[in-house]
Amino acid sequence: MKQKSLSVWTIIAIIVTTITGLALSALPLGAGSGAAVWPNFTLCVVFFWLVHRPLGMPTLAILFIGLIGDLISGGVLGAGMLALLIGSQFVQAGAKALARSAFGVRWFAFGGFVAVVFLIEWILNSLPRWSPLPIGVPFAQFLVTVIAYAPVSILFRKVLRVGRT
Amino acid sequence: MEARFALAQYRSRSGFGQLISRSTLAFAVVFGVLVYVLGASSDPRLEPLRRIALDVSAPITGFVSAPFRFVRDAMSNFSGFLDVYEQNRTLREDIVQLNQWREVARRFEEENARLRALHNVSLAPNYDYITAQVVGSSGGSFSHSMMINVGRSGGIGPGAVALDGGGVVGRVVSVGKHAARVLLVTDLASRIPIIVEGAGKKSTDEDTKDEIVRAILVGDNSAAPLLQFATKTEGIKPGQRITTSSDGGVYPKGLPIGEVERDGEGFRVRLAANFDRLEFVRILLDRTDRAIDADAVLIVSQPDENSEEDGGTVE
């Protein structure tokens, strides 16, 4: 099956949503242990475009987004990037089937994608310290990220519809 | 719009397409592993990259967060408006008390200045403050840091200490031109030499000094960092005040951090800084020593010339 080529509107939408997702993920809503548990919008953005417009989310773009995400977060550089890269390979493998499936299935698949990314990130962040990191906050962030995908997905689909008209 | 980009067919089934796709993936993985190895070993070669990212991302994050800050401030203002009368009454009482304290402080400043001049003392390093706005947090759940909107242009450098109204928040680890990253005391990588005030034995002899209990404050991504490697644990009790020690030369001595609280067999520190609403922080700017070699001068702000009750410069 031939993949859809990208309109100018879609390319702009992908760039703007990616930048916004990265910035929203680093909102200053408290800091450290006092920070509100906030969704990782970058994962929502990457997953949506991987499924609906795979051409707009090639491997090198994912690598770049992961690198920027790591630089903004100030964590172990490369950990988030590798986790996103590996997680996205699973989504790319099933992207065609997911694009045709019901929303519930896509949402479930997004949960799996976030779980894989968080698990790899947790391992890669624990390795340099030779001790497992606490999993409480990452698990809470996993839950809010999965919940956040539903409104994000609805909003993005409307953006795509506007582009068609 | 009908214009379409003639991009190559995604994941073409042709052999060449597959080769390109696999080569790209292989490159991405190798690059990712390389960056991770360098990042995990805190290689300084990555520092310029972090600085550029700070300078680029800080304004974007600040811009995107503006509506959220507006809503939060509006909610805060509304709740403040509801108890404005109560606040007004409390503030009037505080003003009366503070006026009394101001007079006491002036007398002490004057006395100190005279004594310093008499002894020609060299003061300990002085510190100035610069206030910075928090424009971004680490976002991820694996590290505790935040971005501030002051960088080298504001005079701060790596190692500068960040405080809020309550106590130490963290220290600057990466500095761009107009932004910097502060590693919070709660982060796993944070280690701070501290003093447990009141935990050592008081000297009964005038010739010997009081015993000082030193320890290391170890961040573990929790709200209350661990108190470890104490020189002596017998005297440590919940509620005792924790301040920075100057061991290692990273933190100035005596900055408030928090209070001891018990955690099973060990101890943790309940932080004085309010991490829930960290909007602004003060960054300590180190100044060089200055020796008083002339007449002493009051450090307090210059009084109003028209005011008769205010004192002037001591001569």
Coordinates of C-alpha atoms in Angstrom, one line a residue:
Chain A
M1 CA 0.0 0.0 0.0
K2 CA 1.4 3.4 -1.0
Q3 CA 1.9 5.8 1.9
K4 CA 0.2 9.2 1.7
S5 CA 2.5 12.0 0.6
L6 CA 2.6 15.1 2.8
S7 CA 0.9 18.4 2.1
V8 CA 2.5 21.6 3.2
W9 CA -0.2 21.9 5.8
T10 CA 0.6 18.5 7.3
I11 CA 4.3 19.3 7.4
I12 CA 3.6 22.6 9.2
A13 CA 1.2 20.8 11.6
I14 CA 3.9 18.1 12.4
I15 CA 6.6 20.7 13.1
V16 CA 4.4 23.0 15.2
T17 CA 2.8 20.2 17.2
T18 CA 6.2 18.6 17.8
I19 CA 7.7 21.9 19.1
T20 CA 4.6 22.5 21.2
G21 CA 4.7 19.0 22.6
L22 CA 8.4 19.3 23.6
A23 CA 7.7 22.7 25.2
L24 CA 4.5 21.5 27.0
S25 CA 6.4 18.5 28.4
A26 CA 8.8 20.9 30.2
L27 CA 6.2 23.3 31.7
P28 CA 7.4 24.8 35.0
L29 CA 4.5 23.4 37.1
G30 CA 6.4 23.1 40.3
A31 CA 9.8 21.6 40.4
G32 CA 11.5 18.4 41.5
S33 CA 9.4 16.4 44.0
G34 CA 6.9 19.2 44.1
A35 CA 6.2 19.1 40.4
A36 CA 2.8 18.2 39.2
V37 CA 2.7 14.9 37.4
W38 CA 2.4 16.1 33.8
P39 CA 1.9 14.1 30.6
N40 CA 4.8 13.5 28.2
F41 CA 3.2 15.2 25.2
T42 CA 6.1 14.5 23.0
L43 CA 5.2 10.8 23.1
C44 CA 1.6 11.6 22.1
V45 CA 2.8 13.7 19.2
V46 CA 5.3 11.1 17.9
F47 CA 2.8 8.2 18.2
F48 CA 0.0 10.1 16.4
W49 CA 2.1 11.1 13.4
L50 CA 3.8 7.7 13.3
V51 CA 0.4 6.0 12.9
H52 CA -1.4 8.6 10.8
R53 CA 1.4 10.2 8.7
P54 CA 4.5 7.9 9.0
L55 CA 6.2 9.8 6.2
G56 CA 6.3 12.8 8.5
M57 CA 8.0 11.0 11.3
P58 CA 11.1 9.3 9.8
T59 CA 13.7 7.6 12.0
L60 CA 16.1 10.5 11.9
A61 CA 13.4 12.9 12.9
I62 CA 12.6 10.7 15.9
L63 CA 16.3 10.6 16.8
F64 CA 16.4 14.4 16.7
I65 CA 13.2 14.8 18.8
G66 CA 14.6 12.4 21.4
L67 CA 17.8 14.3 21.5
I68 CA 16.1 17.7 22.0
G69 CA 13.8 16.1 24.6
D70 CA 16.9 14.9 26.6
L71 CA 18.6 18.3 26.3
I72 CA 15.5 20.1 27.6
S73 CA 14.9 17.6 30.5
G74 CA 18.5 17.7 31.7
G75 CA 18.5 14.0 32.4
V76 CA 21.1 11.4 31.1
L77 CA 21.7 12.5 27.6
G78 CA 20.7 9.8 25.1
A79 CA 18.5 7.8 27.4
G80 CA 15.2 9.3 26.2
M81 CA 16.5 9.4 22.7
L82 CA 17.3 5.6 22.6
A83 CA 14.0 4.8 24.4
L84 CA 12.0 6.8 21.9
L85 CA 13.9 5.3 18.9
I86 CA 13.3 1.7 20.1
G87 CA 9.7 2.3 21.1
S88 CA 8.9 3.9 17.7
Q89 CA 10.2 0.8 15.8
F90 CA 7.4 -1.2 17.3
V91 CA 4.8 1.4 16.3
Q92 CA 6.3 1.7 12.8
A93 CA 6.0 -2.1 12.4
G94 CA 2.3 -2.0 13.1
A95 CA 1.5 1.5 11.8
K96 CA -0.6 0.4 8.8
A97 CA -2.8 -1.9 10.9
L98 CA -3.2 0.7 13.6
A99 CA -4.2 3.4 11.2
R100 CA -7.2 1.3 10.0
S101 CA -8.2 0.1 13.5
A102 CA -10.7 1.5 16.0
F103 CA -9.6 4.3 18.3
G104 CA -9.8 2.0 21.4
V105 CA -7.2 -0.3 19.8
R106 CA -4.9 2.7 19.0
W107 CA -5.2 4.0 22.5
F108 CA -4.3 0.6 23.9
A109 CA -1.3 0.4 21.5
F110 CA -0.3 3.9 22.7
G111 CA -0.3 2.6 26.3
G112 CA 2.1 -0.2 25.2
F113 CA 4.3 2.3 23.3
V114 CA 4.6 4.5 26.4
A115 CA 5.2 1.6 28.7
V116 CA 8.1 0.4 26.4
V117 CA 9.6 3.9 26.2
F118 CA 9.3 4.5 30.0
L119 CA 10.8 1.0 30.8
I120 CA 13.8 1.5 28.5
E121 CA 14.3 5.0 29.8
W122 CA 14.1 3.8 33.4
I123 CA 16.7 1.1 32.7
L124 CA 19.0 3.5 30.9
N125 CA 18.7 6.1 33.7
S126 CA 19.3 3.5 36.4
L127 CA 22.4 2.0 34.7
P128 CA 24.9 4.8 35.3
R129 CA 24.0 4.8 39.0
W130 CA 24.0 1.0 39.4
S131 CA 20.8 1.2 41.4
P132 CA 17.2 1.1 40.4
L133 CA 15.4 4.5 40.3
P134 CA 12.1 4.9 42.1
I135 CA 9.2 3.9 39.9
G136 CA 6.3 5.8 41.6
V137 CA 6.5 9.0 39.7
P138 CA 7.3 7.4 36.3
F139 CA 4.3 5.2 36.8
A140 CA 2.1 8.2 37.6
Q141 CA 3.4 10.0 34.5
F142 CA 2.7 6.9 32.4
L143 CA -0.9 7.0 33.5
V144 CA -1.5 10.7 32.8
T145 CA 0.3 10.4 29.5
V146 CA -2.0 7.6 28.4
I147 CA -5.0 9.5 29.5
A148 CA -3.8 12.7 27.7
Y149 CA -3.6 10.8 24.4
A150 CA -7.4 10.8 23.9
P151 CA -7.9 14.6 23.8
V152 CA -4.6 15.1 21.9
S153 CA -5.6 12.6 19.3
I154 CA -9.1 14.2 18.8
L155 CA -7.4 17.6 18.4
F156 CA -4.9 16.4 15.9
R157 CA -7.5 14.7 13.8
K158 CA -9.4 18.0 13.6
V159 CA -6.1 19.6 12.5
L160 CA -5.8 17.0 9.7
R161 CA -9.4 17.6 8.6
V162 CA -8.8 21.4 8.4
G163 CA -5.8 20.6 6.1
R164 CA -8.0 18.6 3.7
T165 CA -10.6 21.4 3.3
Chain B
M1 CA -3.5 23.5 -1.3
E2 CA -2.6 21.2 -4.1
A3 CA 1.1 21.4 -3.8
R4 CA 2.5 18.1 -2.7
F5 CA 6.0 17.2 -1.8
A6 CA 7.5 14.5 -3.9
L7 CA 9.0 12.5 -1.1
A8 CA 10.2 9.0 -1.8
Q9 CA 7.8 6.3 -1.1
Y10 CA 8.0 5.4 2.6
R11 CA 9.5 2.1 3.3
S12 CA 9.7 1.1 -0.3
R13 CA 9.6 -2.6 -0.9
S14 CA 12.5 -2.3 -3.3
G15 CA 15.8 -3.6 -2.2
F16 CA 17.4 -0.2 -2.4
G17 CA 14.7 1.4 -0.2
Q18 CA 15.1 -1.3 2.4
L19 CA 18.8 -0.9 2.4
I20 CA 18.4 2.9 3.0
S21 CA 15.9 2.3 5.7
R22 CA 18.0 -0.3 7.5
S23 CA 21.2 1.8 7.2
T24 CA 19.3 4.8 8.6
L25 CA 18.1 2.8 11.6
A26 CA 21.6 1.3 12.2
F27 CA 23.1 4.8 12.1
A28 CA 20.4 6.1 14.5
V29 CA 21.1 3.3 17.0
V30 CA 24.9 3.7 16.8
F31 CA 24.5 7.5 17.2
G32 CA 22.0 7.0 20.1
V33 CA 24.3 4.6 21.9
L34 CA 27.3 6.9 21.4
V35 CA 25.4 9.9 22.8
Y36 CA 24.1 7.8 25.7
V37 CA 27.6 6.6 26.6
L38 CA 29.0 10.1 26.5
G39 CA 25.9 11.4 28.4
A40 CA 26.1 8.7 31.1
S41 CA 29.7 9.5 31.7
S42 CA 28.9 13.3 31.9
D43 CA 31.4 13.9 29.1
P44 CA 32.2 17.7 29.0
R45 CA 32.2 17.6 25.2
L46 CA 28.4 17.6 25.3
E47 CA 28.3 20.8 27.3
P48 CA 28.2 23.2 24.4
L49 CA 25.2 21.2 23.0
R50 CA 23.4 21.6 26.4
R51 CA 24.2 25.4 26.4
I52 CA 22.7 25.9 22.9
A53 CA 19.6 23.8 23.8
L54 CA 19.2 26.0 27.0
D55 CA 19.3 29.2 25.1
V56 CA 17.0 28.0 22.4
S57 CA 14.4 26.2 24.5
A58 CA 14.1 28.6 27.4
P59 CA 12.3 31.4 25.5
I60 CA 10.0 28.8 23.7
T61 CA 9.1 27.1 27.0
G62 CA 8.5 30.5 28.6
F63 CA 6.3 31.5 25.8
V64 CA 4.2 28.3 25.8
S65 CA 3.9 28.3 29.6
A66 CA 2.6 31.9 29.6
P67 CA -1.1 31.0 29.4
F68 CA -0.7 28.4 32.1
R69 CA 1.1 30.9 34.4
F70 CA -1.7 33.4 33.7
V71 CA -4.4 30.9 34.8
R72 CA -2.4 29.9 37.8
D73 CA -1.8 33.6 38.8
A74 CA -5.5 34.5 38.2
M75 CA -6.6 31.6 40.5
S76 CA -4.0 32.7 43.1
N77 CA -5.1 36.4 42.9
F78 CA -8.7 35.4 43.2
S79 CA -8.1 33.4 46.4
G80 CA -6.0 36.3 47.7
F81 CA -8.8 38.7 47.0
L82 CA -11.2 36.6 49.1
D83 CA -9.1 37.2 52.3
V84 CA -7.8 40.6 51.5
Y85 CA -9.1 42.1 54.7
E86 CA -7.4 39.5 56.9
Q87 CA -4.2 39.9 55.0
N88 CA -4.3 43.7 55.4
R89 CA -4.7 43.4 59.2
T90 CA -1.8 40.9 59.4
L91 CA 0.4 43.1 57.3
R92 CA -0.3 46.2 59.5
E93 CA 0.8 44.2 62.5
D94 CA 3.9 43.0 60.7
I95 CA 4.8 46.5 59.7
V96 CA 4.7 47.7 63.3
Q97 CA 7.0 44.8 64.4
L98 CA 9.3 45.2 61.5
N99 CA 9.8 48.9 62.2
Q100 CA 11.0 48.0 65.7
W101 CA 13.4 45.4 64.2
R102 CA 14.7 47.9 61.6
E103 CA 15.9 50.2 64.4
V104 CA 17.6 47.3 66.2
A105 CA 19.2 46.2 62.9
R106 CA 20.5 49.7 62.3
R107 CA 22.1 49.9 65.7
F108 CA 23.8 46.6 65.1
E109 CA 25.0 47.5 61.7
E110 CA 26.4 50.7 63.0
E111 CA 28.2 48.9 65.9
N112 CA 29.6 46.2 63.6
A113 CA 30.9 48.8 61.1
R114 CA 32.7 50.7 63.9
L115 CA 34.2 47.5 65.3
R116 CA 35.3 46.3 61.8
A117 CA 37.0 49.7 61.2
L118 CA 38.8 49.5 64.5
H119 CA 40.2 46.0 63.8
N120 CA 40.8 46.5 60.1
V121 CA 39.2 43.1 59.5
S122 CA 38.9 41.3 56.2
L123 CA 35.4 40.3 55.6
A124 CA 34.4 36.8 54.4
P125 CA 33.4 36.6 50.8
N126 CA 30.3 38.6 50.1
Y127 CA 27.4 37.5 48.0
D128 CA 25.0 39.4 45.8
Y129 CA 21.8 38.0 44.5
I130 CA 20.1 38.0 41.2
T131 CA 16.5 37.0 40.8
A132 CA 15.6 34.6 38.0
Q133 CA 12.3 33.3 36.8
V134 CA 11.8 29.5 36.4
V135 CA 10.9 28.9 32.8
G136 CA 11.0 25.2 32.6
S137 CA 11.2 22.0 34.6
S138 CA 12.9 18.7 33.7
G139 CA 9.5 17.4 32.7
G140 CA 10.7 13.8 32.8
S141 CA 10.3 11.8 35.9
F142 CA 13.9 10.5 36.1
S143 CA 15.7 13.8 36.9
H144 CA 15.0 16.8 39.0
S145 CA 16.2 20.1 37.4
M146 CA 14.7 23.3 36.2
M147 CA 15.5 26.0 33.7
I148 CA 15.9 29.7 34.7
N149 CA 15.9 32.7 32.4
V150 CA 19.3 34.1 33.5
G151 CA 22.6 33.0 32.1
R152 CA 26.1 34.2 31.6
S153 CA 24.8 37.6 30.6
G154 CA 23.4 37.9 34.1
G155 CA 26.7 37.1 35.7
I156 CA 26.1 33.6 36.9
G157 CA 28.4 30.6 36.3
P158 CA 28.4 26.9 37.0
G159 CA 28.2 26.1 40.6
A160 CA 26.1 29.1 41.6
V161 CA 23.7 28.4 44.4
A162 CA 19.9 28.8 43.9
L163 CA 17.6 29.7 46.8
D164 CA 13.9 30.5 47.3
G165 CA 12.5 32.4 50.3
G166 CA 12.9 29.3 52.5
G167 CA 16.2 27.8 51.6
V168 CA 18.6 26.1 49.1
V169 CA 16.9 24.9 46.0
G170 CA 19.9 23.6 44.1
R171 CA 22.9 24.7 42.1
V172 CA 23.6 25.7 38.6
V173 CA 25.1 23.0 36.5
S174 CA 24.8 24.3 33.0
V175 CA 24.9 27.9 31.8
G176 CA 23.9 29.3 28.4
K177 CA 24.0 33.0 27.5
H178 CA 20.5 33.8 28.6
A179 CA 19.4 30.7 30.5
A180 CA 20.8 28.2 32.9
R181 CA 19.9 24.8 34.4
V182 CA 19.6 24.2 38.1
L183 CA 20.1 20.7 39.5
L184 CA 17.7 20.5 42.4
V185 CA 18.8 19.2 45.8
T186 CA 16.3 16.3 45.4
D187 CA 17.9 15.0 42.3
L188 CA 19.7 11.6 42.4
A189 CA 23.0 13.3 41.4
S190 CA 22.8 15.9 44.1
R191 CA 25.3 15.7 47.0
I192 CA 25.7 18.6 49.5
P193 CA 28.0 18.8 52.4
I194 CA 26.0 20.0 55.4
I195 CA 26.1 20.8 59.1
V196 CA 23.5 19.5 61.6
E197 CA 23.1 22.4 64.0
G198 CA 22.9 21.5 67.6
A199 CA 23.9 17.8 67.1
G200 CA 27.4 18.2 68.5
K201 CA 28.5 18.6 72.1
K202 CA 28.8 22.1 73.5
S203 CA 32.2 22.8 74.8
T204 CA 32.4 23.6 78.5
D205 CA 35.9 24.8 78.2
E206 CA 36.5 28.3 76.7
D207 CA 39.7 27.1 75.0
T208 CA 38.0 24.3 72.9
K209 CA 35.4 24.8 70.2
D210 CA 32.0 23.2 70.1
E211 CA 31.8 19.9 68.3
I212 CA 30.3 20.2 64.8
V213 CA 28.4 17.3 63.2
R214 CA 28.9 17.2 59.4
A215 CA 27.1 15.0 56.9
I216 CA 26.2 14.7 53.3
L217 CA 22.7 15.4 51.9
V218 CA 22.0 12.8 49.3
G219 CA 19.2 13.4 46.8
D220 CA 17.2 10.3 45.8
N221 CA 14.4 11.8 43.7
S222 CA 12.1 11.9 46.8
A223 CA 10.7 15.0 48.5
A224 CA 13.0 14.6 51.5
P225 CA 16.7 13.8 50.7
L226 CA 18.7 11.4 52.8
L227 CA 21.1 12.4 55.5
Q228 CA 24.2 10.2 55.2
F229 CA 27.8 9.9 56.2
A230 CA 27.3 11.8 59.4
T231 CA 30.5 12.3 61.4
K232 CA 28.4 11.3 64.5
T233 CA 24.8 10.2 64.6
E234 CA 24.2 10.1 68.4
G235 CA 23.3 13.7 68.7
I236 CA 21.1 14.0 65.6
K237 CA 17.4 14.5 66.5
P238 CA 14.3 15.4 64.4
G239 CA 13.7 19.1 64.1
Q240 CA 17.4 20.1 64.1
R241 CA 18.3 22.7 61.6
I242 CA 20.4 21.7 58.5
T243 CA 22.7 24.3 56.8
T244 CA 25.3 24.1 54.2
S245 CA 28.9 23.7 55.1
S246 CA 31.7 25.1 53.0
D247 CA 33.4 21.7 52.7
G248 CA 34.4 21.2 49.1
G249 CA 34.0 24.8 48.3
V250 CA 30.8 24.4 46.3
Y251 CA 28.3 25.9 48.8
P252 CA 28.9 28.9 51.1
K253 CA 28.6 28.1 54.7
G254 CA 25.4 28.6 56.7
L255 CA 22.7 28.6 54.0
P256 CA 19.4 27.1 55.3
I257 CA 18.4 23.7 53.8
G258 CA 15.8 22.3 56.1
E259 CA 15.1 20.2 59.2
V260 CA 16.0 16.7 60.3
E261 CA 13.2 14.1 60.2
R262 CA 13.4 10.5 61.2
D263 CA 13.1 7.8 58.5
G264 CA 13.2 4.4 60.2
E265 CA 16.8 3.8 61.4
G266 CA 18.2 6.7 59.4
F267 CA 17.4 10.4 58.8
R268 CA 16.0 12.5 56.1
V269 CA 15.8 16.2 55.6
R270 CA 12.5 18.1 55.3
L271 CA 13.4 20.9 52.9
A272 CA 12.7 24.5 53.7
A273 CA 12.3 25.5 50.1
N274 CA 8.8 25.4 48.6
F275 CA 9.1 23.2 45.5
D276 CA 5.3 23.2 44.9
R277 CA 5.3 26.8 43.7
L278 CA 8.8 27.6 42.5
E279 CA 8.3 30.6 40.2
F280 CA 11.3 32.7 41.1
V281 CA 14.7 31.8 42.6
R282 CA 17.6 33.9 43.9
I283 CA 21.0 33.0 42.5
L284 CA 24.0 33.8 44.7
L285 CA 26.7 35.7 42.9
D286 CA 30.1 35.3 44.5
R287 CA 32.0 38.5 45.1
T288 CA 35.7 38.8 45.9
D289 CA 36.9 39.5 49.5
R290 CA 37.1 43.1 50.4
A291 CA 39.2 44.4 53.2
I292 CA 38.1 47.4 55.1
D293 CA 41.0 49.8 55.0
A294 CA 39.1 53.1 55.4
D295 CA 36.4 54.4 57.6
A296 CA 33.6 51.9 58.0
V297 CA 30.5 52.4 56.0
L298 CA 27.1 51.2 56.8
I299 CA 25.9 48.4 54.7
V300 CA 22.2 49.1 55.2
S301 CA 20.4 51.0 52.4
Q302 CA 21.0 54.7 52.2
P303 CA 18.5 56.6 54.3
D304 CA 16.2 59.2 53.0
E305 CA 18.0 62.6 53.3
N306 CA 14.8 64.3 54.3
S307 CA 14.1 61.9 57.1
E308 CA 15.3 63.3 60.4
E309 CA 15.0 60.1 62.3
D310 CA 17.2 58.1 60.0
G311 CA 20.9 57.8 60.7
G312 CA 23.6 58.6 58.2
T313 CA 27.0 57.2 57.2
V314 CA 29.2 56.5 60.1
E315 CA 32.5 58.5 60.1

